Coordinates of C-alpha atoms (C1' of nucleotides) in Angstrom, one line a residue:
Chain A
X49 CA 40.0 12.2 -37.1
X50 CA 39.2 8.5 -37.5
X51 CA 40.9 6.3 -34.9
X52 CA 42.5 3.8 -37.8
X53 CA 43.9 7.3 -39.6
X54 CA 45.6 8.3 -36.4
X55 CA 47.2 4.8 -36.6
X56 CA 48.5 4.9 -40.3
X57 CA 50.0 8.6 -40.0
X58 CA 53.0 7.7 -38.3
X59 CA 53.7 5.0 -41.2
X60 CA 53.8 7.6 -43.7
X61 CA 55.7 10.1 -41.5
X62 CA 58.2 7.2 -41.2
X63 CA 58.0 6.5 -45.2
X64 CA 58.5 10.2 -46.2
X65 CA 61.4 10.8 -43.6
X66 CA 63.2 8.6 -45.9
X67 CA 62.1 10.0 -49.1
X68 CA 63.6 13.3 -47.8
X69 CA 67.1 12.1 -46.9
X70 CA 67.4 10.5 -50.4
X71 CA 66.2 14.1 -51.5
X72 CA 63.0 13.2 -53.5
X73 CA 60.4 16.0 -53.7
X74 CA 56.9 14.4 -54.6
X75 CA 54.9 11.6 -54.4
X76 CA 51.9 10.2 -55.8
X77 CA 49.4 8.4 -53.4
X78 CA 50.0 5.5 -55.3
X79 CA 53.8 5.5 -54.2
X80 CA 53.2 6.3 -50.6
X81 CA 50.6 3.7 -50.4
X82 CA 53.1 0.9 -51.8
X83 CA 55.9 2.5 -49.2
X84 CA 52.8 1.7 -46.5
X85 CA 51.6 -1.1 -47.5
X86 CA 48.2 0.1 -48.0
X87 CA 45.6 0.9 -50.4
X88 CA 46.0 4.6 -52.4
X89 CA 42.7 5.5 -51.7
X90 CA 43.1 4.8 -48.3
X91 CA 46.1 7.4 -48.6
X92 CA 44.2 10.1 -50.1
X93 CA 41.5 9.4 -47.8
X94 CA 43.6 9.8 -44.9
X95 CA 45.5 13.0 -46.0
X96 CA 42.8 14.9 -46.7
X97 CA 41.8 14.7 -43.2
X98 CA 44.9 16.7 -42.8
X99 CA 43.3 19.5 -45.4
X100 CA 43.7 19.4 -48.9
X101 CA 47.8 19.0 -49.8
X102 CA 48.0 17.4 -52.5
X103 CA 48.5 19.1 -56.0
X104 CA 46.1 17.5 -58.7
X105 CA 47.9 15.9 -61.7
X106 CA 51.1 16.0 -59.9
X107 CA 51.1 14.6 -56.1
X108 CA 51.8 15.5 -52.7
X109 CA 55.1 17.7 -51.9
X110 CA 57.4 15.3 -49.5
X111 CA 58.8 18.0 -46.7
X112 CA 55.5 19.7 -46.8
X113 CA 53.6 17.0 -45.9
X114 CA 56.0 15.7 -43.2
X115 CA 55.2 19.2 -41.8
X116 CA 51.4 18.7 -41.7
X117 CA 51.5 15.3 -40.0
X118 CA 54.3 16.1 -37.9
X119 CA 51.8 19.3 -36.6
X120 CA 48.7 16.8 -36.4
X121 CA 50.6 14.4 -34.3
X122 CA 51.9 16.8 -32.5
X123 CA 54.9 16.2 -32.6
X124 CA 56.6 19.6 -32.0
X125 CA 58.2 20.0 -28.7
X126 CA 59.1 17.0 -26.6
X127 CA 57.1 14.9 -24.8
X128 CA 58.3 13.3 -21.5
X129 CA 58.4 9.8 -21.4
X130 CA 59.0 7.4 -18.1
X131 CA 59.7 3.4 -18.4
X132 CA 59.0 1.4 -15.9
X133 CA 60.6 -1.8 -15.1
X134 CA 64.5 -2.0 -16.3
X135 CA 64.7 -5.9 -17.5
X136 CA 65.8 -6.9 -20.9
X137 CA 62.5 -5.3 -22.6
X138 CA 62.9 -1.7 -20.1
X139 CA 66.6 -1.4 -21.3
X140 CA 66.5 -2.3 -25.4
X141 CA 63.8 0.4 -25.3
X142 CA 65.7 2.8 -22.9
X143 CA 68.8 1.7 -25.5
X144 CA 66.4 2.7 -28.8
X145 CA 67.1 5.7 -30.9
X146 CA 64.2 6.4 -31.8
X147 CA 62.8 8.5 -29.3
X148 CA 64.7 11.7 -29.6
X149 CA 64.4 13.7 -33.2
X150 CA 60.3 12.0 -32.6
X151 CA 59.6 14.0 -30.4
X152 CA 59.9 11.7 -27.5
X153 CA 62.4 12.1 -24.8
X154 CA 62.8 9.7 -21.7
X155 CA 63.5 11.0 -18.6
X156 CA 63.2 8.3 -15.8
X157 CA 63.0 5.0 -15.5
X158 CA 62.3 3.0 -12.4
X159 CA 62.7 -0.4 -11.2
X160 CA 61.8 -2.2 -7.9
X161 CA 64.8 -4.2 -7.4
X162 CA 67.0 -2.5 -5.0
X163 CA 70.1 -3.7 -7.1
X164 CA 69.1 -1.9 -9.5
X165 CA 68.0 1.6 -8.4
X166 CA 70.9 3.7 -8.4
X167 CA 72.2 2.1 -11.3
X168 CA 71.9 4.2 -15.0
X169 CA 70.9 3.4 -18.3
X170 CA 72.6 5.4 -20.6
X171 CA 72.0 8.8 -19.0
X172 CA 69.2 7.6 -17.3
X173 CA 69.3 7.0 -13.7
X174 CA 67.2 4.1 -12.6
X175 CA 64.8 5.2 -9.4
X176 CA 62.8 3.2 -7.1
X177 CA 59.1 2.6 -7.9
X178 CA 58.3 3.9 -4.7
X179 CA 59.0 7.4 -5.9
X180 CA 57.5 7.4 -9.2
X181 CA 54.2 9.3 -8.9
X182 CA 56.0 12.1 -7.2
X183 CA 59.1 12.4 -10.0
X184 CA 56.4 11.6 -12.8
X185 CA 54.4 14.0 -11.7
X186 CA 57.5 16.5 -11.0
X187 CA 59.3 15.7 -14.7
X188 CA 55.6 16.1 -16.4
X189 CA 56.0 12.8 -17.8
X190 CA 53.3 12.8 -20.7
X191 CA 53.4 9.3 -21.3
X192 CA 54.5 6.2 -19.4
X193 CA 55.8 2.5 -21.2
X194 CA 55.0 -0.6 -18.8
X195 CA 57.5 -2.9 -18.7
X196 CA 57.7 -5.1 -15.5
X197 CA 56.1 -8.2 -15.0
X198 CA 52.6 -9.2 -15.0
X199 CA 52.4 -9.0 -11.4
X200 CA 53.5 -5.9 -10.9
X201 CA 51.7 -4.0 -14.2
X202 CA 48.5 -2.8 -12.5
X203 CA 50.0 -1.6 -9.4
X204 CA 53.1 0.8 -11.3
X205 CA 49.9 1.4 -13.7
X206 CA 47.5 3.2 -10.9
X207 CA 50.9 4.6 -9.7
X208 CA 51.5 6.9 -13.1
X209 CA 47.7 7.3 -13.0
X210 CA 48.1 9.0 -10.4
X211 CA 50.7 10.9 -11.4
X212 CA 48.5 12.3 -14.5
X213 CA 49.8 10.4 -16.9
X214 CA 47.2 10.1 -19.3
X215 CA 49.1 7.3 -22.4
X216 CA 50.9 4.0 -21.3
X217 CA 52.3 1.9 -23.5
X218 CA 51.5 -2.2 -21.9
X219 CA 54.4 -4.4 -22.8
X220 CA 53.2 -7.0 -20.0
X221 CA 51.2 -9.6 -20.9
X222 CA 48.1 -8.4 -18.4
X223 CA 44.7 -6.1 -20.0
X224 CA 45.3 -3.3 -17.5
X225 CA 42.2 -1.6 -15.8
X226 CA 42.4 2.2 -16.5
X227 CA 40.1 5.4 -16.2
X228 CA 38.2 6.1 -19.3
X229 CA 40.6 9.7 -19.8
X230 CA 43.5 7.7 -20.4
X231 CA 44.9 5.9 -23.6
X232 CA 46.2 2.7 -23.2
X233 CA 48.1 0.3 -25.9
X234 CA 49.2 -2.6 -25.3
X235 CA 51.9 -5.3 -27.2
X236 CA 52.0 -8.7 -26.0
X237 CA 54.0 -10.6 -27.6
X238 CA 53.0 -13.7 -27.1
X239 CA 50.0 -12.7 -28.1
X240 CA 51.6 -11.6 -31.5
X241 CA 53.5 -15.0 -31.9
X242 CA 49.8 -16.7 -31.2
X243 CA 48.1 -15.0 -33.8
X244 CA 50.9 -15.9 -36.0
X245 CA 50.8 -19.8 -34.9
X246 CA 47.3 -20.0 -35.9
X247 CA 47.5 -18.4 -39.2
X248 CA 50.8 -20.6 -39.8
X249 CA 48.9 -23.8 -39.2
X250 CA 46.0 -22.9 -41.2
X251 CA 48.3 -21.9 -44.4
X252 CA 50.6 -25.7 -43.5
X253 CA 47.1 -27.4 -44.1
X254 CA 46.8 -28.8 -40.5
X255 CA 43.8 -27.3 -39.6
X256 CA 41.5 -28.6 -36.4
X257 CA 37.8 -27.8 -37.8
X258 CA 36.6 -29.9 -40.8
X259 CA 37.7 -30.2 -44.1
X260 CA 40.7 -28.8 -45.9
X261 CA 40.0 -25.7 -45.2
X262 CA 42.4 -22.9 -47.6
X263 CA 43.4 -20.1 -45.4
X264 CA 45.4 -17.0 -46.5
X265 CA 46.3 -13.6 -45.6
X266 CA 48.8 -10.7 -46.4
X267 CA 47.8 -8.5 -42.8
Chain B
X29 CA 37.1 -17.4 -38.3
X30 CA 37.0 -13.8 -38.6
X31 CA 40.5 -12.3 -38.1
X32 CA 39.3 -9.9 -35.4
X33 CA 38.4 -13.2 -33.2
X34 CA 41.5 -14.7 -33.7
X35 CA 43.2 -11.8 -32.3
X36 CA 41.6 -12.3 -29.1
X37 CA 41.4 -15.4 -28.7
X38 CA 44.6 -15.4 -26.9
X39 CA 44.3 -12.7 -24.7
X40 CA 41.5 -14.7 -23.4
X41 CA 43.6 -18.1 -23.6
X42 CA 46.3 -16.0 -21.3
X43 CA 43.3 -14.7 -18.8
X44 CA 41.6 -17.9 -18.5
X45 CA 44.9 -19.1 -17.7
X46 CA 45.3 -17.7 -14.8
X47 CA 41.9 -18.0 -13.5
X48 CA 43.2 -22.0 -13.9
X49 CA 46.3 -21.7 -12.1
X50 CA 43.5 -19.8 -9.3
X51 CA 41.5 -23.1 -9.4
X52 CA 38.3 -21.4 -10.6
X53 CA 36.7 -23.5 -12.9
X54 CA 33.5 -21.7 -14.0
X55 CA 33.1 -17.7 -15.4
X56 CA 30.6 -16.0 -17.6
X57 CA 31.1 -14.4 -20.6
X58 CA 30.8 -11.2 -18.7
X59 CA 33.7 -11.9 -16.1
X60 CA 35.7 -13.0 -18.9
X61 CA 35.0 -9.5 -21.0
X62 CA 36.3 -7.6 -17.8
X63 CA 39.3 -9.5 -17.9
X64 CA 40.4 -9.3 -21.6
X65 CA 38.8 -5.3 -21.8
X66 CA 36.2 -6.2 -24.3
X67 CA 32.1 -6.7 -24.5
X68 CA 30.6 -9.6 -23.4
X69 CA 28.5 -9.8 -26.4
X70 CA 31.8 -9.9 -28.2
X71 CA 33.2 -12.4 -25.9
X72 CA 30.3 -14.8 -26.7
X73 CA 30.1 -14.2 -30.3
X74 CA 33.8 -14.9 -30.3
X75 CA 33.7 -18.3 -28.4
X76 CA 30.3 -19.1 -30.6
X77 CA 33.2 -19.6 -33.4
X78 CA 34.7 -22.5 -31.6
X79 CA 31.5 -24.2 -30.8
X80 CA 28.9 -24.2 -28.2
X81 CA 30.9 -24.6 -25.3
X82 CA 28.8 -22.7 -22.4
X83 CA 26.1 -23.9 -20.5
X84 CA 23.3 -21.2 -20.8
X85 CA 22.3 -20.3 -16.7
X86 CA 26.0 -21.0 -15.8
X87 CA 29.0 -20.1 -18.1
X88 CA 31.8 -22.0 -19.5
X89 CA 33.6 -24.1 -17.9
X90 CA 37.5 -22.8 -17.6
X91 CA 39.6 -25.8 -18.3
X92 CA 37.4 -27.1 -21.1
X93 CA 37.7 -24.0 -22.7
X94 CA 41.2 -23.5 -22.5
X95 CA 41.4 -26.7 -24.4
X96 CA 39.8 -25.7 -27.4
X97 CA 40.9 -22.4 -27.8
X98 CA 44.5 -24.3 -27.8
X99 CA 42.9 -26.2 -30.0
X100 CA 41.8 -23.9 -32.8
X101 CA 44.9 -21.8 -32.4
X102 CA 47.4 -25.3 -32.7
X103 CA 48.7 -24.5 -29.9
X104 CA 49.3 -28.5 -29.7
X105 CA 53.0 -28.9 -31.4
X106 CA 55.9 -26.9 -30.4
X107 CA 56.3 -24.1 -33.7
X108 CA 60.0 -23.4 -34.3
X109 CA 61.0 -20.0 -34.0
X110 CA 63.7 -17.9 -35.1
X111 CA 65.1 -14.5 -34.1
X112 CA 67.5 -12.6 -36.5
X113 CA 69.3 -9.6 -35.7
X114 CA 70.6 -10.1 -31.3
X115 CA 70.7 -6.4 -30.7
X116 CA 69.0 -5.3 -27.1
X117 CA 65.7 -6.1 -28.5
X118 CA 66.5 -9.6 -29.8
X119 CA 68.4 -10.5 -26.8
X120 CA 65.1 -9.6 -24.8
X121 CA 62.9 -11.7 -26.9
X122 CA 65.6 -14.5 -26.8
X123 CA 65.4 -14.4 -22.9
X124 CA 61.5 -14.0 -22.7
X125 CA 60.3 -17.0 -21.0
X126 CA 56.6 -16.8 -22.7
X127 CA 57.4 -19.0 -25.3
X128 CA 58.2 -22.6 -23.9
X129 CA 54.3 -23.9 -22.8
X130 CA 52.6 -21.4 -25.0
X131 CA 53.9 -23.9 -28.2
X132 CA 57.0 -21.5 -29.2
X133 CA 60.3 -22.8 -29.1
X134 CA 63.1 -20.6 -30.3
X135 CA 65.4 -22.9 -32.5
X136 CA 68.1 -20.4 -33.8
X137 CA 69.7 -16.7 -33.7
X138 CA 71.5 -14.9 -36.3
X139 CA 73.3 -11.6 -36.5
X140 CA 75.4 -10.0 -39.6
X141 CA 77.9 -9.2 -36.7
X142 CA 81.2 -11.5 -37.3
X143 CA 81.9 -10.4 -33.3
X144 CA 78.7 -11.7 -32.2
X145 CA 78.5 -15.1 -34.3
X146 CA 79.6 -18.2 -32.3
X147 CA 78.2 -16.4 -28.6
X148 CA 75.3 -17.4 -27.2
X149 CA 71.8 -16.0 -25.8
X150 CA 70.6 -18.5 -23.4
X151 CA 71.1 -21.8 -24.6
X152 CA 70.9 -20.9 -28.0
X153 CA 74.2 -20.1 -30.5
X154 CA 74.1 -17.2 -32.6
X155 CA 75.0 -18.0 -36.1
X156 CA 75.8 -15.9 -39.2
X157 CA 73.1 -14.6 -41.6
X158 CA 74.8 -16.2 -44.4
X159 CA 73.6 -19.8 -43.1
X160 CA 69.8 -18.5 -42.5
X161 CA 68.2 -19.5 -45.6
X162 CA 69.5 -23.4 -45.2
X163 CA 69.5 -23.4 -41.3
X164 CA 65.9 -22.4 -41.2
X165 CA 64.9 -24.5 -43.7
X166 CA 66.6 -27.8 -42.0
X167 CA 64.5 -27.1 -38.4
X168 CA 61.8 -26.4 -40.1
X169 CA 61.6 -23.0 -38.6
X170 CA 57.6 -21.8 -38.9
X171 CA 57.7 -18.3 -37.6
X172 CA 60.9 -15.8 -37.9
X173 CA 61.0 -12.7 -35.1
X174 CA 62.8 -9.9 -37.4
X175 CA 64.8 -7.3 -34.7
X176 CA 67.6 -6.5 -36.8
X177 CA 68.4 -2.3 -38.2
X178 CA 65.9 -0.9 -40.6
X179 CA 68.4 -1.2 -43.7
X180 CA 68.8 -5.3 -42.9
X181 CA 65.0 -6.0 -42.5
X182 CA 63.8 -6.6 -46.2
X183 CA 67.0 -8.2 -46.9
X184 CA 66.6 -11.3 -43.8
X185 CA 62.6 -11.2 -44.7
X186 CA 63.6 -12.3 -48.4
X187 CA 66.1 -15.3 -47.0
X188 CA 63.3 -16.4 -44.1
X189 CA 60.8 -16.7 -47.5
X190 CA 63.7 -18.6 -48.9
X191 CA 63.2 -20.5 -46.2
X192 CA 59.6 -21.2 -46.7
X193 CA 59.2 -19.4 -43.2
X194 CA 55.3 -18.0 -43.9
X195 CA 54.6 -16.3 -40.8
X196 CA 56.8 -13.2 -39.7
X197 CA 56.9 -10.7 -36.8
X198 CA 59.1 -7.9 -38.0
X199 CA 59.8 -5.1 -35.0
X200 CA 62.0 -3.3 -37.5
X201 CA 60.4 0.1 -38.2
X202 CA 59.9 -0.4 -41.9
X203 CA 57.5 -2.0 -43.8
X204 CA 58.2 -4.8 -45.2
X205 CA 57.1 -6.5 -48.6
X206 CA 56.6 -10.2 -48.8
X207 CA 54.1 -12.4 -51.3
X208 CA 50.8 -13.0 -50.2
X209 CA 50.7 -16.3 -48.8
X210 CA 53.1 -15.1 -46.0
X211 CA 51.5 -13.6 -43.0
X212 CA 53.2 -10.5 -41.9
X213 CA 52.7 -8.9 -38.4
X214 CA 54.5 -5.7 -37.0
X215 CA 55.1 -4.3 -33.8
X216 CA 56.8 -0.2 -34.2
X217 CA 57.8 1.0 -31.3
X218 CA 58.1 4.6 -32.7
X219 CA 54.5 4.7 -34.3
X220 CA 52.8 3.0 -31.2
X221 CA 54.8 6.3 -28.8
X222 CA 53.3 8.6 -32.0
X223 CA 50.0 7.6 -31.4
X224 CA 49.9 7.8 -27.6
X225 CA 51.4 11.5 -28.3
X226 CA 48.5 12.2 -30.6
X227 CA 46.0 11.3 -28.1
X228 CA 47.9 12.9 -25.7
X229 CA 48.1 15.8 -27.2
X230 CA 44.0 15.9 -27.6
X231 CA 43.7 15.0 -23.9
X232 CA 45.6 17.9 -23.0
X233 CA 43.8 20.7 -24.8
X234 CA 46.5 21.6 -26.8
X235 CA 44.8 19.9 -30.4
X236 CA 45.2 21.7 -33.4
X237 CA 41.5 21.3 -35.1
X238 CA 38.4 22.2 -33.1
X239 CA 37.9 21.3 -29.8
X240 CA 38.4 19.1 -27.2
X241 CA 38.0 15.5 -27.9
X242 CA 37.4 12.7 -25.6
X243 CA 39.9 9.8 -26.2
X244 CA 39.6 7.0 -24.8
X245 CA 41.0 3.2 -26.8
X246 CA 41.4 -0.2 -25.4
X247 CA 43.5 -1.6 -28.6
Chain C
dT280 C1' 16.3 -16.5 -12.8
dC281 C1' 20.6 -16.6 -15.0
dC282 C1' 23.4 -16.8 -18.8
dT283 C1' 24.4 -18.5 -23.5
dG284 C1' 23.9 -18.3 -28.6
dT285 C1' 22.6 -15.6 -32.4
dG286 C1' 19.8 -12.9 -35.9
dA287 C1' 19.6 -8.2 -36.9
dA288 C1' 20.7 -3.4 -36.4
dC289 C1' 24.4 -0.5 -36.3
dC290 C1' 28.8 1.6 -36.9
dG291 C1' 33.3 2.7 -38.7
dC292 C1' 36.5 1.9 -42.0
dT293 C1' 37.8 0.6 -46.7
dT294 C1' 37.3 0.7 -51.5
dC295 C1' 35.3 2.2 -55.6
dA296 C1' 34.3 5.4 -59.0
dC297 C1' 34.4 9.7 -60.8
dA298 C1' 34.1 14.8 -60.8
dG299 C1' 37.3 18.5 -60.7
dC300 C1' 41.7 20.7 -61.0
dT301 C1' 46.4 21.3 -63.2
Chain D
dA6 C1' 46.6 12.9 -69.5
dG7 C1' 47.4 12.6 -64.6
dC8 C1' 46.3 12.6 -59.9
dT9 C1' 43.7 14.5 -56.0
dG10 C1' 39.5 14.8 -53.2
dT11 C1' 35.2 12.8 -52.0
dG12 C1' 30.3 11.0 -52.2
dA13 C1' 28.5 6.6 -52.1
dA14 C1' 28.6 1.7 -51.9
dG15 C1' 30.5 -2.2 -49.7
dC16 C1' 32.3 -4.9 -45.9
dG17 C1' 33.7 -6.6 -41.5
dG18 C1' 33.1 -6.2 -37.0
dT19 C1' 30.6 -4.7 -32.8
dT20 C1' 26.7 -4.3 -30.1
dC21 C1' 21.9 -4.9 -29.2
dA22 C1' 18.1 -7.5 -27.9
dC23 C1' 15.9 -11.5 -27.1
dA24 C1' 14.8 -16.4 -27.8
dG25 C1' 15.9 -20.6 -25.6
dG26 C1' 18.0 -23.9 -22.4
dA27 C1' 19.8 -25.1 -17.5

DNA sequence: TCCTGTGAACCGCTTCACAGCT
DNA sequence: AGCTGTGAAGCGGTTCACAGGA
């Protein structure tokens, strides 16, 4: 299963979640692709990686195909989730809804201010850094979100490493060295707002290099 | 400039960085590859775009080169931002201190909440989403941050267009249509966990198709 | 000798175009 | 007629491999 497939998958889950609360059936490749934002070839392409779902002539049955990603994501019982570093970032995603009925549930988060350990989020109790390998290990945390500072990233990093935890999520703004096994993504977002700034000065005509130079995009 | 080399351009502004604030002054393409997680082949073909800045036998010089990848990505003139939609995840970004010296400066806040309208983040007011359109147009606001509810997101994209606002970074998990000169980026917290699961899920010898599959990514 | 800069090969993903099924 | 599934072409990006300069 192509990397860049794996990617887009969740996009249409997310897409046809909401075409079954508002109790629509079937869809053409053509409509899911608008509701992604990508091409419909690309769609069909993609789903028939899944197996072949589709119906010629007619389209692709909504809650069955929610089914078949749902089963090639995996997401069918709940995977154990761990956030480290309670700041503003740690606690809007501790605070997001999203995770349960996904698939995803959180159950620790840790901190290394002593203020804070001892403390909750939510339901969540907030535990000292010093003890995450053990708990992460002990809870079977699947995957671990990163959210201290830059300082701090690599070191809580080797920490769920050791604990087996094989998928973090990098919200600090550092490349983190990991072991080939484990799957690592990372959002920065200055990084995001850079990429933006660039694109946003060459599209307001103020461009460094040479002549007027016409720049577009629709990422 | 090929929109894969923009994209990395500043993680290697944000390492080289740091390697300033170290007072080294001279690394190869090969100690800067370790540092951002990429090739060094890549790291030179990437830096070949902004001219020929190394000295073949040595390297590139640190501070030099931090100047021109500032340079191409305008990172010269602060770039007004605007966050709509101060739930946990706007307040976050609103207190993120990244901006101010990377070129961002966050010039306005807005929320549909009447409770929430005349508070504060920081030092800056939060103001209704009824004055966005002719707010953002007055500062000049170049790149809107989009954190509000799903339902809300198209609805504050089409006002920030109003706006002539060209560069967006929605976090709202939905995908959102603008025209084609507006550059679009998205950050979905729920598809990047859905991914890591996948992965996961392979790592673990539980996959559904076939066999087990070595993952391994570096996004 | 060391390291850059770059043509060329390579690779994966996207898009096209159409055969095939309903 | 309509829409899927897919071989094949096209494209952008990565990596190789080495010429060339310090």
């Amino acid at each position: 299963m192509p990397e860049a497939t794996v990617a887009r998958l969740p996009v249409y889950l997310r897409a046809l979640s909401e075409l079954s609360n508002e109790r629509i059936t079937t869809l053409s490749s053509e409509d899911l692709a608008v509701l992604a934002g990508v091409n419909a070839a690309q769609v069909r392409k993609d789903l028939s990686h899944l197996g072949s779902y589709g119906v010629r002539g007619v389209g692709y049955e909504v809650d069955y195909l929610i089914r078949q990603i749902n089963r090639e994501l995996g997401l069918t019982g709940d995977r154990a989730v761990a956030i480290v570093g309670v700041g503003n970032l740690g606690r809007a995603l501790a605070n997001y809804d999203g995770f349960r009925g996904r698939g995803f549930e959180i159950v620790a988060a840790f901190d290394a201010d002593p203020e804070k350990v001892g403390r909750s989020i939510g339901a969540i109790p907030i535990e000292a850094v010093s003890t995450l390998t053990e708990v992460c290990r002990r809870r079977k945390v699947a995957i671990g979100v990163v959210t201290t500072p830059k300082n701090a990233a690599q070191e809580v990093t080797d920490r769920l490493v050791d604990a087996s935890v094989v998928s973090i999520l990098n919200f600090a703004p550092v490349v983190l060295q990991v072991p080939a096994h484990v799957t690592l993504r990372q959002v920065d977002l200055g990084v995001e707002l850079q990429i933006l700034g660039f694109y946003e000065r060459q599209a307001s005509g103020l461009a460094a290099a040479g002549g007027g130079r016409e720049a577009l995009d629709a990422g």
